[in-house]
């Protein structure tokens, strides 16, 4: 057996503590799998005195994570500090410069600086691994980077944020509002005090940007992701989805399209029968459409200390075994430039929920504006409003009522133009709700 | 860029032809991912004159695959001949002896000789890769071998045979008999002329034995798998399953139990809400229960030329990148001996469908025999038989009627003993049907 593989863990939060514990607990199995004893020899954290339930005796303590990254007693630096800039970035950069192997769970860092870091790591001849950065405990980075090299991928999509899926699941099952479910999610620790990053889709966008690069061999382009969160989803949308045979999920979708790769994050109607529609609560799922395998779906835990540590330790084991692959599946210099496709050119089905004045001719007016732009309607659903009948012999109250349209494939641009015309016609009592449909 | 990685493909059936085509089609991407140009330089097959739609010009032809395996023009031998013995085994052995990397899709070979071959490969310092040997295009070998080293696995189970799942799906959806569906599957090319190997569960058992070794770090023990196929499943069982909230799938299950690892293949009742119950047709799925990730499910194509080639090419790319891992996740010498657990000691829920004489006291007699062995019943379902009422004022005909029991967890041994007692009491008109229940 060769020398120990010495791990320095920077960041001792839930995940960091789980990693330290897991490496000790699985020492024998890890040594058998990698041919080396793996040992944590250094840690770094802001608070030295917090009780983490870990035996840190014999492990060097660094107040400065970049000093840990440069330590001669460390072969592999595990960055679990978080954040796209600041100490996390400085630690990873210092580790690469010092010729250490690096493992990180930091999706923000990867999404914003992955290309530059990959290039630096390759120039220095060290590995930069990041299985935990997307979809938590699901080994999807490995599947995309190593499992499908014979395939041309046409689409990757998934539920990449457990907080959002938990909220949507409860809204659907219990008919609650977004606000009520968010509050519960916060109480249960599934959502942060400031939930913006999760519920407005930015976390999903970071993860998606990483998956896109691996799936399509393109440079990471987090700024190119069109992002829309779930705070605008109404209980009525979930009721309508149910009635029409769909569920609503916050999906990240990367898809080959004319002229480039679409990257988008938004609430999405998925057919109830699809594998992804079955995924409930904080669970994550990723589906990969590729020419040889057809459809591949991976379902598992998207967060949590143990599940994330599982991904981190898998990376550590690969590096202990001496495996050195190009960070993003191919050398950074060989990545194709990201080619954005404007959302206006996105083509797909749409769920459009209008709030119209309950007057004669409104549905006809709406349908006409759609038809003018060659948008075909798969279904129209007008909801009866209970109080209406008593006020007018024709059952029309003039009051705002929902009118739901499901379109066949149309471009986002034509949908938006039709809705503007409908608004200009004075038919709408409220701004329209638009939710994209993703089919299998 | 280093030297070409030269591939010799032994066996040019559907999969072999797909591999040759895929390597050519994905040449650029494979070179970018692995740092080497991958090229097929030699092939071997029985029939030189068959048109496979491939351009084989410039590729050496070998009538004898073992000669291909020894050729100095080949760095990596891809064995796609099939069969546990004969030319497939001779080819892999010759390749290892000649110091070549080996890729195989041959589950029978691995199941029966995987331990010896792994030892030979490790002694010679060459890689033996076999992603395509289980669950076709799903990268489950990689997930188990490399994706979860921080986890202790407690159970692996899956739908590993597309033919059986296709037959059960059609039986369920259309109320057809096993025989009718098998005939259709044969007509569609999903089942062989002699379907025994698939429908009696042996194919699943081979794949399971491989997954068991990877999941638990034990020696492969194909002979230790308890095997029962789907030919005895009746349309009535599927109706009853539906009524009770289950679906019937042929599962391979490997599970840590007292004193060892249970390995079993049998028709199984799975809750309709489980991920695995959603898997229809020829699709495969594997669920891994492990301490850190909890539950991980992978769903994808289990067979087909392109999907299988996808797995083979993923292995080739790993080997081209110079990756050398112990074949079974840890050195063959470090595998724990297989520790079988007798099926009689298996504990779980059971579906028991009895065909009883429709007489007073029969249900009570059955329930008593169960109670004597401390078997608790979750539900009892007695099916009304249409013609019965007219013959007896109490609605009892004396004719054979189905009586279905769902038990809480009990050992297989006590269930079998209770059924023997019930049979000895003369209560049964036919042999009982017993289907195990697998819960999430």
PDB file of N, CA and C in Angstrom, chain A residues 14 25 32 34 88 91 103 199 240 285 297 308 316 327 332 343 356-357 369 424:
ATOM      1  N   UNK A  14     -22.424  21.344   8.434  1.00  0.00           N
ATOM      2  CA  UNK A  14     -23.073  20.033   8.413  1.00  0.00           C
ATOM      3  C   UNK A  14     -22.360  19.066   7.468  1.00  0.00           C
ATOM      4  N   UNK A  25     -15.333   6.461   9.380  1.00  0.00           N
ATOM      5  CA  UNK A  25     -16.219   5.295   9.481  1.00  0.00           C
ATOM      6  C   UNK A  25     -15.954   4.291   8.358  1.00  0.00           C
ATOM      7  N   UNK A  32      -9.643  -0.241   0.654  1.00  0.00           N
ATOM      8  CA  UNK A  32      -9.753  -1.383  -0.259  1.00  0.00           C
ATOM      9  C   UNK A  32     -10.073  -0.916  -1.675  1.00  0.00           C
ATOM     10  N   UNK A  34      -9.488   2.107  -3.058  1.00  0.00           N
ATOM     11  CA  UNK A  34      -8.554   3.037  -3.697  1.00  0.00           C
ATOM     12  C   UNK A  34      -7.103   2.606  -3.615  1.00  0.00           C
ATOM     13  N   UNK A  88     -13.823  30.931  -0.188  1.00  0.00           N
ATOM     14  CA  UNK A  88     -13.985  29.679  -0.941  1.00  0.00           C
ATOM     15  C   UNK A  88     -13.123  29.720  -2.196  1.00  0.00           C
ATOM     16  N   UNK A  91      -9.426  29.766  -1.444  1.00  0.00           N
ATOM     17  CA  UNK A  91      -8.942  28.452  -0.989  1.00  0.00           C
ATOM     18  C   UNK A  91      -8.711  27.512  -2.170  1.00  0.00           C
ATOM     19  N   UNK A 103     -11.443  19.014  -4.107  1.00  0.00           N
ATOM     20  CA  UNK A 103     -12.841  18.577  -4.166  1.00  0.00           C
ATOM     21  C   UNK A 103     -13.684  19.723  -3.622  1.00  0.00           C
ATOM     22  N   UNK A 199     -35.901  29.845  -3.912  1.00  0.00           N
ATOM     23  CA  UNK A 199     -37.248  29.870  -4.510  1.00  0.00           C
ATOM     24  C   UNK A 199     -37.310  30.678  -5.803  1.00  0.00           C
ATOM     25  N   UNK A 240     -55.531  23.433 -11.631  1.00  0.00           N
ATOM     26  CA  UNK A 240     -55.714  23.334 -13.083  1.00  0.00           C
ATOM     27  C   UNK A 240     -54.785  22.280 -13.673  1.00  0.00           C
ATOM     28  N   UNK A 285     -34.171  14.887  -8.994  1.00  0.00           N
ATOM     29  CA  UNK A 285     -34.157  13.927 -10.098  1.00  0.00           C
ATOM     30  C   UNK A 285     -33.585  14.604 -11.321  1.00  0.00           C
ATOM     31  N   UNK A 297     -33.006   8.293 -16.195  1.00  0.00           N
ATOM     32  CA  UNK A 297     -33.447   9.133 -15.077  1.00  0.00           C
ATOM     33  C   UNK A 297     -32.773   8.680 -13.790  1.00  0.00           C
ATOM     34  N   UNK A 308     -24.774  14.756   0.812  1.00  0.00           N
ATOM     35  CA  UNK A 308     -23.774  15.590   0.152  1.00  0.00           C
ATOM     36  C   UNK A 308     -22.379  15.049   0.440  1.00  0.00           C
ATOM     37  N   UNK A 316     -13.323  12.155  -3.427  1.00  0.00           N
ATOM     38  CA  UNK A 316     -12.054  11.921  -2.716  1.00  0.00           C
ATOM     39  C   UNK A 316     -11.495  10.549  -3.080  1.00  0.00           C
ATOM     40  N   UNK A 327     -11.562  18.462 -15.929  1.00  0.00           N
ATOM     41  CA  UNK A 327     -12.601  18.872 -14.990  1.00  0.00           C
ATOM     42  C   UNK A 327     -14.001  18.829 -15.603  1.00  0.00           C
ATOM     43  N   UNK A 332     -10.442  22.182 -20.751  1.00  0.00           N
ATOM     44  CA  UNK A 332     -11.135  23.467 -20.762  1.00  0.00           C
ATOM     45  C   UNK A 332     -10.955  24.164 -22.111  1.00  0.00           C
ATOM     46  N   UNK A 343     -34.782  33.235 -25.066  1.00  0.00           N
ATOM     47  CA  UNK A 343     -36.027  32.595 -24.633  1.00  0.00           C
ATOM     48  C   UNK A 343     -37.168  32.867 -25.613  1.00  0.00           C
ATOM     49  N   UNK A 356     -59.973  36.980 -16.861  1.00  0.00           N
ATOM     50  CA  UNK A 356     -60.723  37.824 -17.809  1.00  0.00           C
ATOM     51  C   UNK A 356     -62.006  38.329 -17.156  1.00  0.00           C
ATOM     52  N   UNK A 357     -62.552  39.387 -17.728  1.00  0.00           N
ATOM     53  CA  UNK A 357     -63.852  39.871 -17.287  1.00  0.00           C
ATOM     54  C   UNK A 357     -64.913  38.927 -17.851  1.00  0.00           C
ATOM     55  N   UNK A 369     -56.987  36.293 -31.029  1.00  0.00           N
ATOM     56  CA  UNK A 369     -55.616  36.832 -30.929  1.00  0.00           C
ATOM     57  C   UNK A 369     -54.570  35.722 -31.002  1.00  0.00           C
ATOM     58  N   UNK A 424     -54.035  44.574 -24.566  1.00  0.00           N
ATOM     59  CA  UNK A 424     -54.365  45.845 -25.216  1.00  0.00           C
ATOM     60  C   UNK A 424     -55.851  45.913 -25.560  1.00  0.00           C
TER      61      UNK A 424
END
